[in-house]
Amino acid sequence: RYVFSWHCSDGPGFSCPFLIDTTGAYFRRDGIAGNYLGGMSPPEEEEPDPSDLSVDHDYFQEQVWPRLARRVPVFSSLRLRSSWAGYYDHNAFDRNGVLGPHPKLENLFLAAGFSGHGLQHAPAAGRAVAELVVKGRYESLDLRRLGWRRLVEGEPLEEDGV
C-alpha cells in the first residue's frame, strides 16, 4: 500500500472528515497547515510486488490524483510532498479484525488483523478481550461478530470501506 502526503493551502478545513470516495480514493487532514495524507488501494489484480517497497509515483499521478481532484476540485493544484510504501496488515479472509477466544485453544484470546484501524480500535478491543478473560463474556459491547466463527463457517463480515 502506498501513502501519499500533499499540501493544498485551499483544501478542506478542520470540519472535513476522513473521506473515502466511491472510487476508493481516500484522504484526511494531516495537522493544521493544509497538509493531507491519502491514497487508494489498487484492485487485487494490480497489487504491486510485495518484495518491492518502492513507491510508484505514476500510480498517484494517473490513478489517485485525478480521483481526488474530481471529489475536491481544489486538489487539482495540490503539491505532493512525500510518500511511502508499506504492508497493509489484515486478515486475508474479509479484511476485518479477529477478536475473541480461539476455537480450539481455550487459553488463547486474539485481537488481531485490524489493519489501519488497529490504533483506533485498540481501546475497545482491549476492553472487550479483558471482559472475555475476566468475566467470560462481552459486557460493554457485543463483538461476537468479529469472532472466529465467521472464519470457520466461511461467513465474511463485509465492509465496503476496508
PDB file of C-alpha atoms in Angstrom:
ATOM      1  CA  ARG A   1       0.000   0.000   0.000  1.00  0.00           C
ATOM      2  CA  TYR A   2       1.210   3.487  -0.872  1.00  0.00           C
ATOM      3  CA  VAL A   3       0.501   6.539   1.250  1.00  0.00           C
ATOM      4  CA  PHE A   4       0.967   9.982  -0.219  1.00  0.00           C
ATOM      5  CA  SER A   5       1.391  13.285   1.602  1.00  0.00           C
ATOM      6  CA  TRP A   6       0.500  16.545  -0.093  1.00  0.00           C
ATOM      7  CA  HIS A   7      -0.057  20.215   0.571  1.00  0.00           C
ATOM      8  CA  CYS A   8      -3.018  22.245  -0.636  1.00  0.00           C
ATOM      9  CA  SER A   9      -3.427  25.577   1.145  1.00  0.00           C
ATOM     10  CA  ASP A  10      -7.008  25.973  -0.148  1.00  0.00           C
ATOM     11  CA  GLY A  11      -8.023  22.408   0.753  1.00  0.00           C
ATOM     12  CA  PRO A  12     -10.872  21.382   3.055  1.00  0.00           C
ATOM     13  CA  GLY A  13     -10.754  22.766   6.589  1.00  0.00           C
ATOM     14  CA  PHE A  14     -10.925  21.259  10.051  1.00  0.00           C
ATOM     15  CA  SER A  15     -14.503  20.074   9.662  1.00  0.00           C
ATOM     16  CA  CYS A  16     -13.513  17.736   6.818  1.00  0.00           C
ATOM     17  CA  PRO A  17     -13.779  14.111   7.999  1.00  0.00           C
ATOM     18  CA  PHE A  18     -11.652  11.202   6.866  1.00  0.00           C
ATOM     19  CA  LEU A  19     -13.128  10.695   3.403  1.00  0.00           C
ATOM     20  CA  ILE A  20     -13.286   7.538   1.303  1.00  0.00           C
ATOM     21  CA  ASP A  21     -14.537   8.357  -2.188  1.00  0.00           C
ATOM     22  CA  THR A  22     -16.806   5.935  -4.035  1.00  0.00           C
ATOM     23  CA  THR A  23     -13.863   5.273  -6.386  1.00  0.00           C
ATOM     24  CA  GLY A  24     -11.730   4.062  -3.467  1.00  0.00           C
ATOM     25  CA  ALA A  25      -9.503   7.133  -3.163  1.00  0.00           C
ATOM     26  CA  TYR A  26      -9.258   8.402   0.396  1.00  0.00           C
ATOM     27  CA  PHE A  27      -7.724  11.278   2.319  1.00  0.00           C
ATOM     28  CA  ARG A  28      -7.629  13.022   5.661  1.00  0.00           C
ATOM     29  CA  ARG A  29      -6.130  16.206   7.014  1.00  0.00           C
ATOM     30  CA  ASP A  30      -2.640  15.930   8.441  1.00  0.00           C
ATOM     31  CA  GLY A  31      -2.234  18.672  11.008  1.00  0.00           C
ATOM     32  CA  ILE A  32      -3.336  22.272  10.658  1.00  0.00           C
ATOM     33  CA  ALA A  33      -1.380  23.759   7.764  1.00  0.00           C
ATOM     34  CA  GLY A  34      -3.157  22.488   4.634  1.00  0.00           C
ATOM     35  CA  ASN A  35      -1.412  19.118   4.656  1.00  0.00           C
ATOM     36  CA  TYR A  36      -3.161  15.863   3.785  1.00  0.00           C
ATOM     37  CA  LEU A  37      -2.495  12.135   3.695  1.00  0.00           C
ATOM     38  CA  GLY A  38      -4.217   9.757   1.338  1.00  0.00           C
ATOM     39  CA  GLY A  39      -4.095   7.200  -1.391  1.00  0.00           C
ATOM     40  CA  MET A  40      -6.099   4.386  -2.888  1.00  0.00           C
ATOM     41  CA  SER A  41      -5.862   0.606  -2.674  1.00  0.00           C
ATOM     42  CA  PRO A  42      -5.248  -0.946  -6.085  1.00  0.00           C
ATOM     43  CA  PRO A  43      -7.566  -3.673  -7.374  1.00  0.00           C
ATOM     44  CA  GLU A  44      -6.385  -7.134  -6.352  1.00  0.00           C
ATOM     45  CA  GLU A  45      -5.167  -7.941  -9.872  1.00  0.00           C
ATOM     46  CA  GLU A  46      -2.949  -4.809  -9.815  1.00  0.00           C
ATOM     47  CA  GLU A  47      -1.361  -5.299  -6.385  1.00  0.00           C
ATOM     48  CA  PRO A  48       2.334  -4.396  -6.516  1.00  0.00           C
ATOM     49  CA  ASP A  49       5.050  -6.973  -5.906  1.00  0.00           C
ATOM     50  CA  PRO A  50       5.225  -7.318  -2.097  1.00  0.00           C
ATOM     51  CA  SER A  51       9.022  -7.601  -2.178  1.00  0.00           C
ATOM     52  CA  ASP A  52       9.315  -4.134  -3.780  1.00  0.00           C
ATOM     53  CA  LEU A  53       8.657  -1.294  -1.323  1.00  0.00           C
ATOM     54  CA  SER A  54       9.495   1.499  -3.748  1.00  0.00           C
ATOM     55  CA  VAL A  55       6.681   3.979  -4.393  1.00  0.00           C
ATOM     56  CA  ASP A  56       5.064   4.044  -7.819  1.00  0.00           C
ATOM     57  CA  HIS A  57       4.579   7.794  -8.316  1.00  0.00           C
ATOM     58  CA  ASP A  58       2.863   7.179 -11.652  1.00  0.00           C
ATOM     59  CA  TYR A  59       0.104   5.455  -9.661  1.00  0.00           C
ATOM     60  CA  PHE A  60      -0.516   8.709  -7.806  1.00  0.00           C
ATOM     61  CA  GLN A  61      -0.381  10.813 -10.985  1.00  0.00           C
ATOM     62  CA  GLU A  62      -2.587   8.538 -13.093  1.00  0.00           C
ATOM     63  CA  GLN A  63      -4.971   6.921 -10.601  1.00  0.00           C
ATOM     64  CA  VAL A  64      -5.149   8.708  -7.258  1.00  0.00           C
ATOM     65  CA  TRP A  65      -4.762  12.406  -8.071  1.00  0.00           C
ATOM     66  CA  PRO A  66      -7.484  12.534 -10.763  1.00  0.00           C
ATOM     67  CA  ARG A  67      -9.975  10.916  -8.374  1.00  0.00           C
ATOM     68  CA  LEU A  68      -9.048  13.285  -5.566  1.00  0.00           C
ATOM     69  CA  ALA A  69      -9.389  16.309  -7.869  1.00  0.00           C
ATOM     70  CA  ARG A  70     -12.818  15.158  -9.067  1.00  0.00           C
ATOM     71  CA  ARG A  71     -14.013  14.834  -5.463  1.00  0.00           C
ATOM     72  CA  VAL A  72     -12.290  18.016  -4.186  1.00  0.00           C
ATOM     73  CA  PRO A  73     -11.637  20.339  -7.157  1.00  0.00           C
ATOM     74  CA  VAL A  74      -9.033  22.466  -5.299  1.00  0.00           C
ATOM     75  CA  PHE A  75      -6.874  19.333  -5.107  1.00  0.00           C
ATOM     76  CA  SER A  76      -6.143  19.844  -8.810  1.00  0.00           C
ATOM     77  CA  SER A  77      -3.464  22.266  -7.573  1.00  0.00           C
ATOM     78  CA  LEU A  78      -2.083  20.114  -4.739  1.00  0.00           C
ATOM     79  CA  ARG A  79       1.669  19.752  -4.313  1.00  0.00           C
ATOM     80  CA  LEU A  80       2.943  16.266  -3.486  1.00  0.00           C
ATOM     81  CA  ARG A  81       5.321  16.423  -0.506  1.00  0.00           C
ATOM     82  CA  SER A  82       6.313  12.838   0.195  1.00  0.00           C
ATOM     83  CA  SER A  83       5.196   9.238   0.016  1.00  0.00           C
ATOM     84  CA  TRP A  84       5.960   5.817   1.370  1.00  0.00           C
ATOM     85  CA  ALA A  85       5.098   2.202   0.775  1.00  0.00           C
ATOM     86  CA  GLY A  86       4.390  -0.458   3.340  1.00  0.00           C
ATOM     87  CA  TYR A  87       2.410  -3.550   4.088  1.00  0.00           C
ATOM     88  CA  TYR A  88      -1.283  -3.406   4.818  1.00  0.00           C
ATOM     89  CA  ASP A  89      -1.786  -5.885   7.623  1.00  0.00           C
ATOM     90  CA  HIS A  90      -5.205  -7.504   7.602  1.00  0.00           C
ATOM     91  CA  ASN A  91      -6.713 -10.943   7.703  1.00  0.00           C
ATOM     92  CA  ALA A  92      -6.975 -12.281   4.175  1.00  0.00           C
ATOM     93  CA  PHE A  93     -10.482 -13.664   4.709  1.00  0.00           C
ATOM     94  CA  ASP A  94     -12.515 -10.453   4.995  1.00  0.00           C
ATOM     95  CA  ARG A  95     -10.047  -7.707   5.941  1.00  0.00           C
ATOM     96  CA  ASN A  96     -11.658  -7.175   9.347  1.00  0.00           C
ATOM     97  CA  GLY A  97     -10.206  -7.798  12.766  1.00  0.00           C
ATOM     98  CA  VAL A  98     -10.488 -11.101  14.578  1.00  0.00           C
ATOM     99  CA  LEU A  99     -11.436 -10.716  18.215  1.00  0.00           C
ATOM    100  CA  GLY A 100     -12.074 -13.257  20.921  1.00  0.00           C
ATOM    101  CA  PRO A 101     -11.186 -16.736  22.075  1.00  0.00           C
ATOM    102  CA  HIS A 102      -9.565 -19.239  19.741  1.00  0.00           C
ATOM    103  CA  PRO A 103     -11.991 -22.083  18.912  1.00  0.00           C
ATOM    104  CA  LYS A 104      -9.556 -24.862  19.937  1.00  0.00           C
ATOM    105  CA  LEU A 105      -7.029 -23.292  22.349  1.00  0.00           C
ATOM    106  CA  GLU A 106      -9.065 -22.235  25.364  1.00  0.00           C
ATOM    107  CA  ASN A 107      -6.332 -20.050  26.864  1.00  0.00           C
ATOM    108  CA  LEU A 108      -5.678 -18.037  23.682  1.00  0.00           C
ATOM    109  CA  PHE A 109      -7.552 -14.784  23.072  1.00  0.00           C
ATOM    110  CA  LEU A 110      -6.900 -12.800  19.937  1.00  0.00           C
ATOM    111  CA  ALA A 111      -7.239  -9.176  18.924  1.00  0.00           C
ATOM    112  CA  ALA A 112      -5.514  -9.005  15.534  1.00  0.00           C
ATOM    113  CA  GLY A 113      -5.836  -8.199  11.841  1.00  0.00           C
ATOM    114  CA  PHE A 114      -7.398  -4.758  12.241  1.00  0.00           C
ATOM    115  CA  SER A 115      -5.198  -3.246   9.504  1.00  0.00           C
ATOM    116  CA  GLY A 116      -5.163   0.546   9.569  1.00  0.00           C
ATOM    117  CA  HIS A 117      -7.966   0.541  12.106  1.00  0.00           C
ATOM    118  CA  GLY A 118      -5.895  -1.112  14.826  1.00  0.00           C
ATOM    119  CA  LEU A 119      -4.862   2.033  16.647  1.00  0.00           C
ATOM    120  CA  GLN A 120      -8.415   3.375  16.528  1.00  0.00           C
ATOM    121  CA  HIS A 121      -9.930   0.109  17.746  1.00  0.00           C
ATOM    122  CA  ALA A 122      -7.280  -0.745  20.350  1.00  0.00           C
ATOM    123  CA  PRO A 123      -9.036   0.724  23.419  1.00  0.00           C
ATOM    124  CA  ALA A 124     -12.339  -1.024  22.687  1.00  0.00           C
ATOM    125  CA  ALA A 125     -10.675  -4.271  21.572  1.00  0.00           C
ATOM    126  CA  GLY A 126      -8.547  -4.321  24.716  1.00  0.00           C
ATOM    127  CA  ARG A 127     -11.549  -3.758  26.927  1.00  0.00           C
ATOM    128  CA  ALA A 128     -13.531  -6.442  25.097  1.00  0.00           C
ATOM    129  CA  VAL A 129     -10.783  -9.044  25.479  1.00  0.00           C
ATOM    130  CA  ALA A 130     -10.365  -8.104  29.151  1.00  0.00           C
ATOM    131  CA  GLU A 131     -14.098  -8.660  29.689  1.00  0.00           C
ATOM    132  CA  LEU A 132     -13.873 -12.066  28.000  1.00  0.00           C
ATOM    133  CA  VAL A 133     -10.883 -13.133  30.077  1.00  0.00           C
ATOM    134  CA  VAL A 134     -12.230 -11.872  33.407  1.00  0.00           C
ATOM    135  CA  LYS A 135     -15.993 -12.358  33.049  1.00  0.00           C
ATOM    136  CA  GLY A 136     -16.312 -14.872  30.222  1.00  0.00           C
ATOM    137  CA  ARG A 137     -18.500 -12.627  28.060  1.00  0.00           C
ATOM    138  CA  TYR A 138     -18.664  -9.233  26.393  1.00  0.00           C
ATOM    139  CA  GLU A 139     -20.355  -6.686  28.636  1.00  0.00           C
ATOM    140  CA  SER A 140     -19.765  -3.218  27.181  1.00  0.00           C
ATOM    141  CA  LEU A 141     -20.426  -4.077  23.551  1.00  0.00           C
ATOM    142  CA  ASP A 142     -21.314  -7.384  21.926  1.00  0.00           C
ATOM    143  CA  LEU A 143     -18.469  -8.020  19.489  1.00  0.00           C
ATOM    144  CA  ARG A 144     -19.179 -11.689  18.735  1.00  0.00           C
ATOM    145  CA  ARG A 145     -19.472 -10.858  15.007  1.00  0.00           C
ATOM    146  CA  LEU A 146     -15.707 -10.257  14.995  1.00  0.00           C
ATOM    147  CA  GLY A 147     -15.038 -13.736  16.403  1.00  0.00           C
ATOM    148  CA  TRP A 148     -13.551 -16.845  14.824  1.00  0.00           C
ATOM    149  CA  ARG A 149     -16.957 -18.311  13.940  1.00  0.00           C
ATOM    150  CA  ARG A 150     -17.188 -16.305  10.716  1.00  0.00           C
ATOM    151  CA  LEU A 151     -13.814 -17.620   9.543  1.00  0.00           C
ATOM    152  CA  VAL A 152     -14.593 -21.234  10.444  1.00  0.00           C
ATOM    153  CA  GLU A 153     -18.057 -21.104   8.856  1.00  0.00           C
ATOM    154  CA  GLY A 154     -16.949 -19.106   5.804  1.00  0.00           C
ATOM    155  CA  GLU A 155     -19.165 -16.083   6.511  1.00  0.00           C
ATOM    156  CA  PRO A 156     -17.177 -12.902   5.832  1.00  0.00           C
ATOM    157  CA  LEU A 157     -18.080  -9.672   7.578  1.00  0.00           C
ATOM    158  CA  GLU A 158     -18.267  -7.332   4.591  1.00  0.00           C
ATOM    159  CA  GLU A 159     -17.403  -3.645   4.768  1.00  0.00           C
ATOM    160  CA  ASP A 160     -17.074  -1.584   1.594  1.00  0.00           C
ATOM    161  CA  GLY A 161     -14.589   0.921   3.015  1.00  0.00           C
ATOM    162  CA  VAL A 162     -11.939  -1.594   4.056  1.00  0.00           C
TER     163      VAL A 162
END
